Coordinates of C-alpha atoms in Angstrom, one line a residue:
M1 CA -89.9 -28.6 26.2
S2 CA -92.5 -30.1 28.4
T3 CA -91.1 -31.9 31.5
N4 CA -94.1 -34.0 31.4
T5 CA -93.7 -35.9 28.2
P6 CA -90.0 -36.5 27.5
S7 CA -88.4 -36.5 24.0
A8 CA -87.4 -39.6 22.3
A9 CA -83.8 -38.8 23.1
D10 CA -84.4 -38.0 26.8
Q11 CA -86.4 -41.1 26.9
L12 CA -83.2 -42.9 26.0
L13 CA -81.4 -41.1 29.0
L14 CA -84.3 -42.1 31.4
D15 CA -84.2 -45.8 30.1
H16 CA -80.5 -45.9 30.5
A17 CA -80.8 -44.7 34.1
H18 CA -83.7 -47.4 35.0
R19 CA -81.5 -50.3 33.8
H20 CA -78.7 -49.1 36.1
G21 CA -81.2 -48.8 39.1
F22 CA -81.9 -45.2 39.2
T23 CA -84.9 -43.1 39.0
V24 CA -84.6 -40.2 36.8
T25 CA -87.2 -37.8 35.6
A26 CA -87.3 -35.4 32.5
K27 CA -87.9 -32.6 35.1
M28 CA -84.5 -33.6 36.5
L29 CA -82.8 -33.5 33.3
E30 CA -84.2 -30.0 32.8
I31 CA -82.8 -29.0 36.0
W32 CA -79.3 -30.5 35.3
R33 CA -79.2 -28.9 31.9
S34 CA -80.1 -25.5 33.3
R35 CA -77.2 -25.8 35.7
R36 CA -75.0 -26.6 32.9
L37 CA -74.1 -30.1 34.4
L38 CA -75.7 -32.1 31.4
P39 CA -75.3 -30.8 27.7
G40 CA -78.4 -30.3 25.6
N41 CA -79.4 -33.1 23.1
V42 CA -78.0 -32.9 19.4
P43 CA -80.7 -31.7 16.8
G44 CA -81.2 -34.1 14.1
G45 CA -83.3 -33.5 11.0
G46 CA -86.9 -32.7 10.5
L47 CA -89.6 -35.6 10.3
G48 CA -91.4 -33.8 7.5
R49 CA -95.3 -33.1 7.3
G50 CA -95.4 -31.0 10.6
K51 CA -94.1 -34.1 12.7
G52 CA -91.4 -32.1 14.3
S53 CA -87.7 -33.1 14.4
T54 CA -85.7 -35.6 15.7
S55 CA -82.6 -35.2 18.3
T56 CA -80.1 -37.6 19.8
P57 CA -78.3 -37.4 23.3
E58 CA -74.5 -36.5 23.4
P59 CA -72.6 -39.6 23.7
E60 CA -71.1 -38.5 27.0
S61 CA -74.7 -37.7 28.4
F62 CA -75.3 -41.4 29.2
D63 CA -72.4 -41.7 31.9
L64 CA -73.2 -38.1 33.1
V65 CA -76.9 -39.0 33.7
L66 CA -75.5 -42.0 36.0
G67 CA -73.0 -39.7 37.9
L68 CA -75.9 -37.1 38.5
A69 CA -78.2 -39.6 39.7
R70 CA -75.7 -40.6 42.3
H71 CA -74.6 -37.3 43.5
A72 CA -77.3 -34.8 42.6
G73 CA -80.1 -34.1 45.0
R74 CA -81.9 -31.7 47.2
G75 CA -79.5 -29.1 48.9
K76 CA -76.7 -30.3 46.9
R77 CA -74.6 -27.1 45.2
P78 CA -74.1 -27.5 41.7
A79 CA -70.2 -26.5 42.0
D80 CA -70.0 -29.5 44.3
V81 CA -71.8 -31.9 42.1
A82 CA -69.6 -30.7 39.3
L83 CA -66.6 -31.5 41.3
L84 CA -67.8 -35.0 42.3
L85 CA -68.3 -35.7 38.8
F86 CA -65.1 -34.1 37.9
D87 CA -63.3 -36.5 40.6
E88 CA -64.8 -39.7 38.9
E89 CA -63.4 -38.6 35.4
L90 CA -66.9 -38.0 34.2
P91 CA -67.2 -35.7 31.0
V92 CA -69.0 -32.9 32.8
P93 CA -68.8 -29.7 30.6
E94 CA -65.2 -27.8 31.0
Q95 CA -66.9 -24.6 31.3
T96 CA -68.9 -26.0 34.4
V97 CA -65.8 -27.5 35.9
R98 CA -63.7 -24.2 35.6
A99 CA -66.8 -22.4 37.0
A100 CA -66.7 -24.5 40.1
F101 CA -62.9 -24.2 40.5
T102 CA -63.5 -20.1 40.4
A103 CA -66.4 -20.7 43.1
A104 CA -63.9 -22.3 45.1
V105 CA -61.6 -19.3 45.1
D106 CA -64.6 -17.2 46.1
T107 CA -65.0 -18.9 49.2
L108 CA -61.8 -17.4 50.4
T109 CA -62.7 -14.2 51.8
V110 CA -60.8 -11.6 53.9
P111 CA -62.3 -8.6 55.8
G112 CA -62.2 -5.6 53.7
D113 CA -63.0 -7.3 50.5
D114 CA -65.9 -5.1 49.9
E115 CA -63.6 -2.0 49.8
P116 CA -61.0 -3.0 47.4
D117 CA -59.9 0.2 46.5
T118 CA -58.7 1.1 50.1
D119 CA -54.8 1.9 50.5
P120 CA -53.2 -1.6 51.2
E121 CA -51.3 -0.3 54.3
Q122 CA -54.4 1.3 55.6
R123 CA -56.6 -1.9 54.8
L124 CA -53.9 -4.0 56.7
D125 CA -54.0 -1.6 59.9
D126 CA -57.9 -2.1 59.7
L127 CA -57.3 -5.7 59.1
A128 CA -55.0 -5.9 62.3
D129 CA -57.7 -4.0 64.3
H130 CA -60.6 -6.0 63.0
I131 CA -59.0 -9.4 63.9
A132 CA -57.9 -8.0 67.6
D133 CA -61.8 -6.8 68.0
A134 CA -63.1 -10.1 66.8
G135 CA -60.8 -12.4 68.3
L136 CA -60.0 -14.0 64.9
T137 CA -57.3 -16.6 65.1
V138 CA -55.6 -19.5 63.1
T139 CA -55.4 -22.9 64.5
L140 CA -51.4 -23.3 64.1
V141 CA -51.2 -27.1 65.4
P142 CA -54.5 -29.2 65.6
A143 CA -54.9 -31.2 68.6
R144 CA -54.4 -34.4 67.0
A145 CA -50.9 -33.4 65.7
R146 CA -50.2 -31.9 69.2
R147 CA -51.0 -35.4 71.0
I148 CA -48.7 -37.1 68.6
D149 CA -45.9 -34.6 69.0
E150 CA -46.1 -35.2 72.7
G151 CA -46.3 -38.7 72.6
I152 CA -43.1 -38.9 70.4
A153 CA -41.4 -36.7 72.9
R154 CA -42.5 -38.7 75.8
L155 CA -41.5 -42.0 74.3
A156 CA -38.1 -40.5 73.5
R157 CA -37.3 -39.2 76.7
A158 CA -38.5 -42.5 78.4
A159 CA -35.6 -44.1 76.2
G160 CA -33.2 -42.0 77.4
H161 CA -32.9 -39.4 74.5
T162 CA -32.7 -36.0 74.9
W163 CA -35.9 -34.4 73.0
P164 CA -35.7 -32.5 71.0
P165 CA -32.4 -34.0 69.7
P166 CA -29.4 -31.5 70.4
E167 CA -28.4 -31.9 66.7
L168 CA -30.9 -29.8 65.7
T169 CA -29.8 -26.7 67.7
A170 CA -26.6 -26.8 65.7
L171 CA -28.3 -26.5 62.5
D172 CA -30.4 -23.5 63.7
K173 CA -29.0 -20.0 64.0
N174 CA -31.8 -18.8 65.9
P175 CA -32.8 -21.3 68.4
G176 CA -35.6 -20.3 70.8
T177 CA -39.2 -20.5 71.9
P178 CA -41.7 -19.4 68.9
T179 CA -43.2 -16.0 69.5
V180 CA -46.0 -15.8 67.1
T181 CA -49.5 -16.1 68.3
P182 CA -52.7 -17.4 66.7
K183 CA -53.6 -13.9 65.9
D184 CA -50.5 -12.9 64.7
A185 CA -51.0 -15.9 62.2
A186 CA -54.2 -14.9 61.3
L187 CA -52.8 -11.5 60.1
A188 CA -50.0 -13.0 58.2
A189 CA -52.3 -15.2 56.4
A190 CA -54.6 -12.4 55.5
A191 CA -52.0 -10.3 54.4
A192 CA -50.4 -12.9 52.3
T193 CA -53.7 -13.3 50.5
I194 CA -54.2 -9.8 49.9
N195 CA -50.7 -9.0 48.6
G196 CA -49.8 -12.4 47.0
T197 CA -46.5 -12.4 48.7
M198 CA -45.3 -13.1 52.1
S199 CA -41.9 -11.9 53.8
L200 CA -39.3 -14.3 54.9
E201 CA -39.5 -13.1 58.6
D202 CA -43.3 -14.2 58.4
I203 CA -42.6 -17.4 56.7
S204 CA -40.0 -18.5 59.4
D205 CA -41.9 -17.2 62.3
L206 CA -45.0 -19.2 61.1
L207 CA -42.7 -22.3 60.7
R208 CA -41.5 -22.0 64.0
A209 CA -44.9 -21.4 65.4
M210 CA -46.2 -24.5 63.8
N211 CA -43.6 -26.6 65.6
P212 CA -43.9 -25.0 68.9
T213 CA -42.2 -27.8 70.9
A214 CA -39.0 -27.6 68.9
T215 CA -36.5 -25.2 70.3
A216 CA -34.8 -25.6 67.1
N217 CA -36.1 -25.3 63.6
P218 CA -33.3 -25.8 60.9
I219 CA -35.8 -25.0 57.8
A220 CA -36.9 -21.8 59.7
S221 CA -33.2 -20.8 60.1
L222 CA -32.4 -21.5 56.3
V223 CA -35.4 -19.2 55.5
E224 CA -34.2 -16.4 57.8
T225 CA -30.4 -16.6 56.6
T226 CA -31.4 -16.6 52.6
R227 CA -30.3 -13.1 52.0
N228 CA -26.8 -13.6 53.6
D229 CA -26.3 -17.4 52.4
V230 CA -27.2 -17.2 49.0
P231 CA -27.6 -13.6 48.0
E232 CA -27.8 -14.0 44.1
F233 CA -30.6 -16.5 44.7
A234 CA -32.3 -13.8 47.0
D235 CA -32.1 -11.2 44.6
A236 CA -33.8 -13.3 41.8
V237 CA -36.8 -14.1 44.1
L238 CA -37.1 -11.5 46.7
T239 CA -38.4 -7.9 46.5
D240 CA -36.2 -5.2 48.2
D241 CA -38.2 -5.5 51.4
N242 CA -37.7 -9.3 51.5
Q243 CA -41.0 -10.3 50.5
L244 CA -41.1 -13.5 48.6
A245 CA -42.6 -13.0 45.0
L246 CA -41.8 -14.7 41.8
G247 CA -44.2 -13.3 39.6
P248 CA -46.5 -10.5 39.4
V249 CA -47.5 -8.7 43.0
R250 CA -51.0 -9.0 43.4
D251 CA -53.8 -10.6 45.2
A252 CA -53.0 -14.2 45.5
R253 CA -56.9 -15.0 44.8
D254 CA -56.3 -13.4 41.4
H255 CA -53.5 -16.0 40.6
L256 CA -55.6 -18.7 41.6
R257 CA -58.6 -17.5 39.6
D258 CA -56.3 -17.4 36.3
L259 CA -55.6 -20.9 37.1
A260 CA -59.2 -22.1 37.3
A261 CA -59.8 -20.2 34.0
T262 CA -56.7 -21.1 32.1
A263 CA -54.7 -24.2 33.3
P264 CA -54.9 -27.0 30.9
L265 CA -57.7 -29.2 32.2
Q266 CA -55.4 -32.4 32.7
D267 CA -53.4 -30.3 35.0
L268 CA -56.4 -29.6 37.2
A269 CA -57.4 -33.2 37.1
R270 CA -54.1 -34.5 37.8
T271 CA -53.5 -31.9 40.9
W272 CA -57.0 -32.5 42.2
K273 CA -55.8 -36.2 42.4
T274 CA -52.3 -35.3 44.3
A275 CA -54.3 -33.1 46.5
A276 CA -56.7 -36.1 47.3
G277 CA -53.5 -38.4 47.6
V278 CA -51.8 -35.9 50.1
R279 CA -54.9 -36.1 52.4
Q280 CA -55.0 -39.7 52.6
W281 CA -51.3 -40.1 53.2
A282 CA -51.2 -37.4 55.9
L283 CA -54.2 -39.3 57.6
D284 CA -52.8 -42.8 57.1
L285 CA -49.5 -41.3 58.9
C286 CA -51.3 -40.1 61.6
D287 CA -53.0 -43.4 61.8
R288 CA -49.9 -45.4 62.0
V289 CA -48.2 -43.3 64.3
E290 CA -50.7 -43.5 66.6
E291 CA -50.4 -47.2 66.5
E292 CA -46.9 -47.1 67.4
L293 CA -47.5 -44.8 70.1
A294 CA -50.2 -47.0 71.7
A295 CA -47.8 -49.8 71.3
G296 CA -45.1 -48.0 73.2
H297 CA -42.4 -47.9 70.4
L298 CA -41.2 -45.5 67.8
G299 CA -40.9 -46.9 64.5
E300 CA -41.2 -46.2 60.8
A301 CA -44.1 -44.1 61.2
A302 CA -42.7 -41.9 63.9
L303 CA -39.5 -41.4 61.7
E304 CA -41.4 -40.3 58.9
W305 CA -43.6 -38.0 61.1
M306 CA -40.2 -36.5 62.8
N307 CA -38.5 -36.1 59.3
G308 CA -41.4 -34.0 57.9
R309 CA -42.5 -32.2 60.7
Y310 CA -40.1 -29.3 60.2
A311 CA -40.8 -29.3 56.2
M312 CA -43.7 -29.1 53.7
A313 CA -44.7 -32.5 54.5
G314 CA -45.4 -31.6 57.9
L315 CA -47.4 -28.6 57.1
A316 CA -49.8 -30.4 54.6
V317 CA -50.4 -32.9 57.7
L318 CA -51.1 -29.8 59.8
S319 CA -53.7 -28.4 57.2
T320 CA -55.2 -31.7 56.6
L321 CA -56.0 -32.1 60.2
K322 CA -57.6 -28.6 60.2
E323 CA -60.1 -30.0 58.1
R324 CA -62.3 -32.8 59.7
D325 CA -64.6 -32.9 56.8
R326 CA -63.4 -31.4 53.3
P327 CA -66.3 -30.5 50.9
P328 CA -65.6 -30.7 47.2
I329 CA -65.1 -26.9 46.8
Q330 CA -62.6 -26.9 49.7
H331 CA -60.7 -29.8 47.9
A332 CA -60.8 -27.6 44.6
L333 CA -59.4 -24.5 46.5
D334 CA -56.7 -27.1 48.0
A335 CA -55.9 -28.5 44.4
L336 CA -55.5 -24.8 42.9
V337 CA -52.9 -23.7 45.7
L338 CA -51.1 -26.7 44.8
L339 CA -51.1 -26.2 41.4
Y340 CA -50.0 -22.8 41.8
Q341 CA -47.1 -24.0 44.0
L342 CA -45.9 -26.5 41.5
G343 CA -46.1 -23.4 38.9
E344 CA -43.8 -21.6 41.1
Y345 CA -41.4 -24.2 41.5
R346 CA -41.0 -24.2 37.7
R347 CA -40.9 -20.5 37.5
L348 CA -38.2 -20.6 40.2
D349 CA -36.4 -23.1 38.0
R350 CA -36.5 -20.7 34.9
L351 CA -35.1 -17.7 37.5
V352 CA -32.1 -19.6 39.0
P353 CA -31.1 -22.2 36.4
G354 CA -29.2 -25.2 38.3
Y355 CA -31.4 -25.1 41.3
Q356 CA -31.0 -28.4 43.6
W357 CA -34.4 -29.7 42.8
H358 CA -32.9 -33.4 43.6
L359 CA -33.1 -32.6 47.1
L360 CA -36.9 -32.3 46.8
A361 CA -36.7 -36.0 46.8
T362 CA -35.4 -36.1 50.5
E363 CA -37.7 -38.0 52.7
G364 CA -39.9 -35.7 54.6
L365 CA -39.2 -32.7 52.6
L366 CA -42.5 -33.0 50.6
P367 CA -45.5 -35.4 50.9
P368 CA -45.0 -38.5 48.5
P369 CA -47.7 -37.5 46.3
V370 CA -46.5 -33.9 45.6
R371 CA -43.0 -35.4 45.2
E372 CA -44.2 -37.9 42.4
Q373 CA -45.7 -35.0 40.5
L374 CA -42.6 -33.1 40.7
Q375 CA -40.7 -35.8 39.2
D376 CA -39.9 -34.1 35.9
L377 CA -37.8 -31.6 38.0
I378 CA -36.4 -34.1 40.5
G379 CA -35.5 -36.6 38.1
R380 CA -33.6 -34.3 35.8
D381 CA -31.9 -32.7 38.3
A382 CA -30.8 -35.9 40.0
S383 CA -29.3 -37.2 36.8
L384 CA -27.1 -33.6 36.6
A385 CA -26.1 -34.2 40.3
G386 CA -25.0 -37.6 39.5
S387 CA -23.0 -36.7 36.3
G388 CA -21.1 -34.3 38.5
V389 CA -22.4 -30.9 37.0
D390 CA -22.0 -28.3 39.5
V391 CA -25.4 -26.9 40.9
R392 CA -26.3 -23.8 42.9
P393 CA -26.6 -24.4 46.7
A394 CA -30.2 -24.3 47.6
S395 CA -31.8 -22.1 50.2

């Protein structure tokens, strides 16, 4: 089709955009269709006597053209544009959405990916050498979080309180100063990506390293003592060498690609919104705590910060603060990781019937948006707990 003379169907779309204040050309429509962001027109019947045929735009094309006019432009990656449309709940073609989520997984690279047939142990040895030589590290505690930790500790001590509270030490069987370095963390993260598993030792070490001012970490202690405290639970979810693996052991990115290709679109959409909610909650919490610190008193925000600092809620805050500006494709990766985690909770529910899911409702354990998405587990288990049904101790 010539881009100089738009068809009658395309002219309807161009006029629609113009009425809403956007300048869209036939060439732009052609580009968007080539990138599978906009469906083609629906062929109609012939006009007869060599006059050609008719066509009409797909009904969803009218809204899509307005969204594309807002978001598409020179230098914009098609995957980012598709995700921005998805965020606005516009009817971007499903396969284009799934391709964008898959592209997000492809941004997660590990040195040695170009030699996938290398023996896993050899690859990890090579990776350790590469991290040491290249000086690769992972930011364990972003500067903003560290300043908040220090501010809370300062005000607590000024008020005459011991900090960290001695009660925490009683709940930690291995209190002490964290020993994991940023280089160690980089290797652990890369190994977890390649293998799709992580050892209990690595998990607890990272939990301690991400809260370095805490000489005691009860959650890390629970991880470390899982095998002894709840052996039946450990046997259900751990490999013989203490690797956490609920499903098939393989590259974590393969799990994420499967989700991008097969997860119901409504699940991707909901988890996309949840990931956005987690980020907003984390940034708002930081703002509220900093306001309290500036005023010289510890209030509800500081309590929420301290409650979550040892658990998943605190890890979500640290992750958010590592990304000052998050492009749509990174948001998609975060959403897929979250969807995978939520799926693992449900897999665990099948492996260990009677798990204490109501504990996930404990303040500070999970970010509130994640807690809300898990209400089917939390609410069901809370009713069982309230009825006096015996449940298995959680790790």
